[in-house]
Every structure is written in structure tokens, then in C-alpha cells.
mmCIF file of C-alpha atoms in Angstrom:
data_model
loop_
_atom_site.group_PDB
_atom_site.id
_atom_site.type_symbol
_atom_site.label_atom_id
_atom_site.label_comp_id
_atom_site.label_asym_id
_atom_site.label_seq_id
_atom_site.Cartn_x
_atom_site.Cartn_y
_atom_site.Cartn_z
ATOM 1 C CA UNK A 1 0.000 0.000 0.000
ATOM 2 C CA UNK A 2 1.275 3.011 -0.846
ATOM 3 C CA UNK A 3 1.852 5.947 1.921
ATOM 4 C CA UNK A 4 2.764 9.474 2.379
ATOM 5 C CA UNK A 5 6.269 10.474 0.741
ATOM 6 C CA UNK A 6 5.955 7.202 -1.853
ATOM 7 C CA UNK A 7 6.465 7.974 -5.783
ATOM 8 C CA UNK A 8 4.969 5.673 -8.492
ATOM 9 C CA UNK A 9 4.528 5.899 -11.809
ATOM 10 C CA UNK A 10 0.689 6.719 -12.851
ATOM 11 C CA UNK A 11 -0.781 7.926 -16.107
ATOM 12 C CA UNK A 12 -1.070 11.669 -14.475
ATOM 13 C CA UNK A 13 -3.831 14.114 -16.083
ATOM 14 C CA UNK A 14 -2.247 17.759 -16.339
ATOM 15 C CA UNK A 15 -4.680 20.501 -15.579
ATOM 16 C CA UNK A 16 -4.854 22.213 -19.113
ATOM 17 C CA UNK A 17 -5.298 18.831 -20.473
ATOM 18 C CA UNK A 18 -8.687 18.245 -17.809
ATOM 19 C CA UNK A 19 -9.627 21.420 -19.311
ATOM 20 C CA UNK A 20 -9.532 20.242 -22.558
ATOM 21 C CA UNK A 21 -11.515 17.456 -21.906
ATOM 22 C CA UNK A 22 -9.099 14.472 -21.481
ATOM 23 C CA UNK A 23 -9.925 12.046 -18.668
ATOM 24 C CA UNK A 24 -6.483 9.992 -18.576
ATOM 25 C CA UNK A 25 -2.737 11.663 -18.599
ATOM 26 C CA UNK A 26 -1.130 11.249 -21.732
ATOM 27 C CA UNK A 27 1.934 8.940 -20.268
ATOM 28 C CA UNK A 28 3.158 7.356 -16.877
ATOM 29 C CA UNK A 29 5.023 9.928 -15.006
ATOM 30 C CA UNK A 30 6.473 9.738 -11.457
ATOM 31 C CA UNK A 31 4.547 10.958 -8.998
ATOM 32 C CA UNK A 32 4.506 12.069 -5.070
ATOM 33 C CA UNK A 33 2.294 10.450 -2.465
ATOM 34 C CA UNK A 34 1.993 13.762 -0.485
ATOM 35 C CA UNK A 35 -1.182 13.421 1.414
ATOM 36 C CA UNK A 36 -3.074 10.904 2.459
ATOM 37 C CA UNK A 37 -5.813 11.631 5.313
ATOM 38 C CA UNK A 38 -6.978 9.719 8.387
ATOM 39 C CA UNK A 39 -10.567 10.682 7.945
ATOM 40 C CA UNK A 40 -10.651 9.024 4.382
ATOM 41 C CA UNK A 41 -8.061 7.085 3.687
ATOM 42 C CA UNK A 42 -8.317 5.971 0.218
ATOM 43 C CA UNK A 43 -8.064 9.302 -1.196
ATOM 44 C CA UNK A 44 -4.453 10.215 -2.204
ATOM 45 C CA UNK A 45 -3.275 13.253 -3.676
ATOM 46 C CA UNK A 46 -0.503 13.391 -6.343
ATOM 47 C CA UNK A 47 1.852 15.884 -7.483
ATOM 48 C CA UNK A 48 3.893 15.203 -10.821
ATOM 49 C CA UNK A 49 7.547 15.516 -10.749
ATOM 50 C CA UNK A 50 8.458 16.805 -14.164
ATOM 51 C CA UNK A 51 12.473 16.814 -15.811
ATOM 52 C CA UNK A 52 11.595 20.327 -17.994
ATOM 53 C CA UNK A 53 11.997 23.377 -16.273
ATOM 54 C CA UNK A 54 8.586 25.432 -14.396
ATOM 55 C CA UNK A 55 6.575 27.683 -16.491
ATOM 56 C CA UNK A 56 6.767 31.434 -15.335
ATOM 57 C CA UNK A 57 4.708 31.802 -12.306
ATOM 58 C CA UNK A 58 4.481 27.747 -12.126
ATOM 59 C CA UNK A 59 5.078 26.717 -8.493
ATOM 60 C CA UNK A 60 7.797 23.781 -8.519
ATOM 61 C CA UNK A 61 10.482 22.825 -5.761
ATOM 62 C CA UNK A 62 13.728 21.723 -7.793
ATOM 63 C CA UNK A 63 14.411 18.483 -6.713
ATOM 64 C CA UNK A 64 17.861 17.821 -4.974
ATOM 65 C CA UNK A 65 20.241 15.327 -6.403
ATOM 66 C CA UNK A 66 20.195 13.151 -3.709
ATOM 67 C CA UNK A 67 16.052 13.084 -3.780
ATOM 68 C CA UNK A 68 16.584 12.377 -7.202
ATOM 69 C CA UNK A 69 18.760 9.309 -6.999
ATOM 70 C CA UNK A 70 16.375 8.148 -4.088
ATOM 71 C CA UNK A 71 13.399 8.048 -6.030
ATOM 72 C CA UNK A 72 15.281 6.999 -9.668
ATOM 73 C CA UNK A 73 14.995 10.062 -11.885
ATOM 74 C CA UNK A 74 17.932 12.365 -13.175
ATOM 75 C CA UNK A 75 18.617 15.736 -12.343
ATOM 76 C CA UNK A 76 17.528 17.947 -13.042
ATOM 77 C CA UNK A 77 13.777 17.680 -11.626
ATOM 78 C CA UNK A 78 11.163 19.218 -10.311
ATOM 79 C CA UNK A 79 8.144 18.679 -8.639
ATOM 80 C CA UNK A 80 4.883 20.467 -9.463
ATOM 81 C CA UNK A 81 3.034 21.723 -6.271
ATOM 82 C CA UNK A 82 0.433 24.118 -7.798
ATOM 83 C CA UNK A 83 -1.985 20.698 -9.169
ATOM 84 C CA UNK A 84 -2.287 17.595 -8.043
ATOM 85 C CA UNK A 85 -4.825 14.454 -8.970
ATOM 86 C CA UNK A 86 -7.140 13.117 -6.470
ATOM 87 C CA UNK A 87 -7.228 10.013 -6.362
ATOM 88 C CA UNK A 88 -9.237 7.018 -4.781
ATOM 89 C CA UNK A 89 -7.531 4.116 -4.390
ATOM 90 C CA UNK A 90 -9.725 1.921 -5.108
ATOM 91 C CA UNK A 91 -9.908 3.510 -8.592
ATOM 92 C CA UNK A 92 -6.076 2.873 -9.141
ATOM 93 C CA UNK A 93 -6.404 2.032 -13.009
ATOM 94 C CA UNK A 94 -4.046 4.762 -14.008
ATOM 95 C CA UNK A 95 -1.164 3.956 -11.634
ATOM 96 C CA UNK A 96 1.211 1.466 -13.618
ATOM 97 C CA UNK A 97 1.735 -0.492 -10.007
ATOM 98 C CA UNK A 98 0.648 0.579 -6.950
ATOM 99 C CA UNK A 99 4.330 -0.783 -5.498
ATOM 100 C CA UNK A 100 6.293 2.759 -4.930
ATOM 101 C CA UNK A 101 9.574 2.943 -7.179
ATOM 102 C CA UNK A 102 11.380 5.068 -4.231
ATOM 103 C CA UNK A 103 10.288 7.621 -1.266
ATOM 104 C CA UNK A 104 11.232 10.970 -0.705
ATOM 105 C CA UNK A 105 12.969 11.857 2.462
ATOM 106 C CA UNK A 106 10.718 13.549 5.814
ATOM 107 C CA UNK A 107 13.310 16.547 5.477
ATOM 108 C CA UNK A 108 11.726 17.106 1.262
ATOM 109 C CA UNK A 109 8.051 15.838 2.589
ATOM 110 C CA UNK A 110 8.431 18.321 4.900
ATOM 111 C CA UNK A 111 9.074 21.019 2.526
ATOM 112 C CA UNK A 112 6.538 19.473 -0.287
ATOM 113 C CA UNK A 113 3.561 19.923 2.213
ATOM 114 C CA UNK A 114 4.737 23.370 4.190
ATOM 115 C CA UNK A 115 5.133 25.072 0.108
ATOM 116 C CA UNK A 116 1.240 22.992 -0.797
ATOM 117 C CA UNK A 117 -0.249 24.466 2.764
ATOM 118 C CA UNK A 118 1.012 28.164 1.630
ATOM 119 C CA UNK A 119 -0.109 27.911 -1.960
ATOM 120 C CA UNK A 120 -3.534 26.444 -0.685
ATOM 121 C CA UNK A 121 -4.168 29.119 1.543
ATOM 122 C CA UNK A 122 -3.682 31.840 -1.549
ATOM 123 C CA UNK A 123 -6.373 29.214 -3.337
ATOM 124 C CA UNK A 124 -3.092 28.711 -5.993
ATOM 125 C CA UNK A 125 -3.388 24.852 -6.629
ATOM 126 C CA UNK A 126 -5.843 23.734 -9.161
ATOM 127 C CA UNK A 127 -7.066 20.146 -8.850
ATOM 128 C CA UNK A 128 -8.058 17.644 -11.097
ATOM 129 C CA UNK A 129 -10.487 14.697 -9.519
ATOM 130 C CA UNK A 130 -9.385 11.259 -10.978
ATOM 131 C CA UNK A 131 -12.806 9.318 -11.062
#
């Protein structure tokens, strides 16, 4: 089962492309198991991580090197904090395995959720409900 700080790889749906209509992401991407909650636990939230640079005005965390090599991607990377895909698990179709491919340290789960709390409380993160 996958928990807080996990990545896997799941087909994740971009915001623009929701907008355009499209109901599964375009490829399998790496992605951050940042919060799961006690009240409903089958609901996970995912955040991409991406390898091209942030759009202008894009929030993103650069990945460290040593984050990197934990979770199996090259630097450079980032990770996307200003969307996410809700997910329930028991919906899982578009992860490629629910068995993590690496975990991000506390110390950069730490900073993941402290920059998502600040962006959510200027109403900055768009989300995209995976049903």
C-alpha cells in the first residue's frame, strides 16, 4: 500500500489537459504520495515531478540530487506543487503499479507539504479529480 512520501509511476492528467476534456494523462510519469488523510483514507493526492523546467509563475520545488537518486529520476527535476490528482484508491487504473519505485525523504516531505499548505491558503493549486 502506498503511503505518504511514496512515488509511483501513474498515467497523471495535467490541468490544461482536464480542461480540454481528457480524462487519462497522456503517459506514466512519477509521482509524489503527499497526502493521504486519516478521515478518508483511500483518497491520495498526487503531485507530478516533471524533468523540464517550471513555467513562469508555475510553483515547482527543484528536486535535490540526492532526492533524485532516491526516487530513480535524473537531475535535473522538479516537482509540481500548484496541481495535483485526487485520487481514490480503489480507482487505481491509471497507476502502472501501486508498489512505490522510491520515497522521498521527511526533510523534502516536509518542505513538499509546508510550500502545498502556503499555496492552498492563496487558493493557488488547481485540482483535477481522478474518477
Amino acid at each position: 500500500m502506498l503511503k505518504h512520501g511514496d512515488v509511483a509511476e501513474f498515467h497523471y492528467l495535467w490541468h490544461r489537459e482536464a480542461q480540454k476534456g481528457e480524462e487519462s494523462g497522456r503517459k506514466p510519469r512519477p509521482v509524489c504520495i503527499v497526502i493521504k488523510t486519516s478521515g478518508n483514507p483511500d483518497v491520495v493526492f498526487l503531485f507530478p515531478f516533471t524533468s523540464r523546467p517550471p513555467l513562469d509563475g508555475q510553483l515547482a520545488l527543484t528536486v535535490p540530487e540526492i532526492e533524485c537518486r532516491r526516487i530513480g529520476l535524473k537531475p535535473p527535476c522538479w516537482i509540481i506543487l500548484d496541481e495535483f490528482n485526487r485520487v481514490e484508491m480503489d480507482k487505481d487504473y491509471d497507476f502502472v503499479s501501486t508498489k512505490p519505485i522510491g520515497s522521498v525523504s521527511a526533510a523534502f516531505l516536509r518542505e513538499i507539504a509546508t510550500t502545498i499548505k502556503q499555496a492552498a491558503g492563496a487558493s493557488a493549486i488547481k485540482a483535477v479529480k481522478r474518477t
